[in-house]
XYZ file of C-alpha atoms in Angstrom:
102
model
C -28.218 8.955 26.500
C -26.965 10.835 23.444
C -28.702 13.268 21.114
C -27.177 14.216 17.771
C -28.070 16.246 14.687
C -27.364 14.573 11.338
C -27.302 16.106 7.862
C -27.709 13.904 4.774
C -27.066 15.195 1.286
C -27.571 13.315 -1.938
C -27.083 14.277 -5.545
C -27.365 11.553 -8.135
C -24.987 8.807 -7.053
C -23.245 11.065 -4.480
C -24.359 10.547 -0.878
C -22.862 12.308 2.126
C -23.836 12.287 5.773
C -22.414 14.471 8.482
C -22.894 14.491 12.242
C -23.204 18.211 12.893
C -23.264 17.974 16.701
C -23.465 15.270 19.357
C -24.499 15.864 22.980
C -24.415 13.490 25.911
C -27.686 14.354 27.634
C -27.131 12.172 30.685
C -24.483 9.790 31.919
C -25.784 6.325 32.687
C -29.281 5.026 32.144
C -32.649 6.589 32.971
C -35.077 5.022 35.437
C -38.095 3.353 33.822
C -40.907 5.872 33.314
C -38.607 8.878 33.844
C -39.166 11.931 31.648
C -36.115 13.923 30.604
C -36.833 17.321 29.045
C -34.256 18.473 26.506
C -33.895 21.812 24.707
C -31.977 21.699 21.481
C -31.240 25.145 20.040
C -30.482 25.138 16.308
C -29.365 28.760 15.895
C -25.616 28.079 16.501
C -25.459 25.802 13.443
C -25.233 26.765 9.788
C -28.356 25.039 8.523
C -30.091 25.211 5.167
C -33.753 24.484 4.487
C -34.742 20.892 3.873
C -34.798 20.064 0.160
C -36.526 16.853 -0.910
C -35.689 15.573 -4.383
C -35.327 18.871 -6.218
C -35.743 18.003 -9.921
C -35.189 14.365 -8.823
C -31.477 15.104 -8.466
C -30.706 16.801 -5.169
C -31.869 16.553 -1.551
C -30.778 17.782 1.884
C -32.384 16.228 4.950
C -31.837 16.624 8.675
C -32.368 14.027 11.395
C -32.373 13.965 15.182
C -30.751 10.788 16.441
C -31.339 9.511 19.985
C -29.318 6.703 21.546
C -30.606 5.358 24.853
C -28.701 2.938 27.091
C -30.665 0.797 29.578
C -29.570 -0.811 32.843
C -28.473 -3.990 31.015
C -26.209 -1.960 28.664
C -28.524 -2.505 25.703
C -28.667 0.342 23.179
C -31.900 1.642 21.717
C -31.938 3.941 18.704
C -34.533 6.393 17.453
C -34.032 8.576 14.406
C -36.539 11.260 13.446
C -36.421 13.396 10.324
C -36.965 17.103 10.939
C -38.059 19.611 8.312
C -36.468 23.050 8.271
C -37.730 26.022 6.271
C -37.016 29.710 5.989
C -39.512 32.202 7.186
C -40.745 34.633 4.526
C -39.332 38.145 4.954
C -41.629 40.576 6.745
C -43.561 42.973 4.564
C -42.642 46.621 5.052
C -46.067 47.961 4.173
C -44.717 50.100 1.315
C -45.950 49.067 -2.107
C -44.018 49.954 -5.227
C -45.879 49.858 -8.547
C -44.537 47.302 -10.993
C -44.589 49.734 -13.917
C -44.158 53.481 -13.696
C -47.332 55.425 -14.527
C -47.204 58.162 -17.185
């Protein structure tokens, strides 16, 4: 079973995809009905927010890709798009007037 993080960029006719990381979660095949918990930390990677068709010219999308191998050596694929965003900066509580008062 493999888990990978994919990044797809497109701009006009330019399309690029990059496998940022690939992990082998387990060697062999899982038993039917088995649950396998996985933690996937994103902080070690240089990620940008997801951009979807900015001005109909540019987009950056991220996907989690899972490849599962069964006992008959058949491969099953699942790809899920994930949306990343940046958290707004924390407010300091100090307000500065927009125009100086006279």
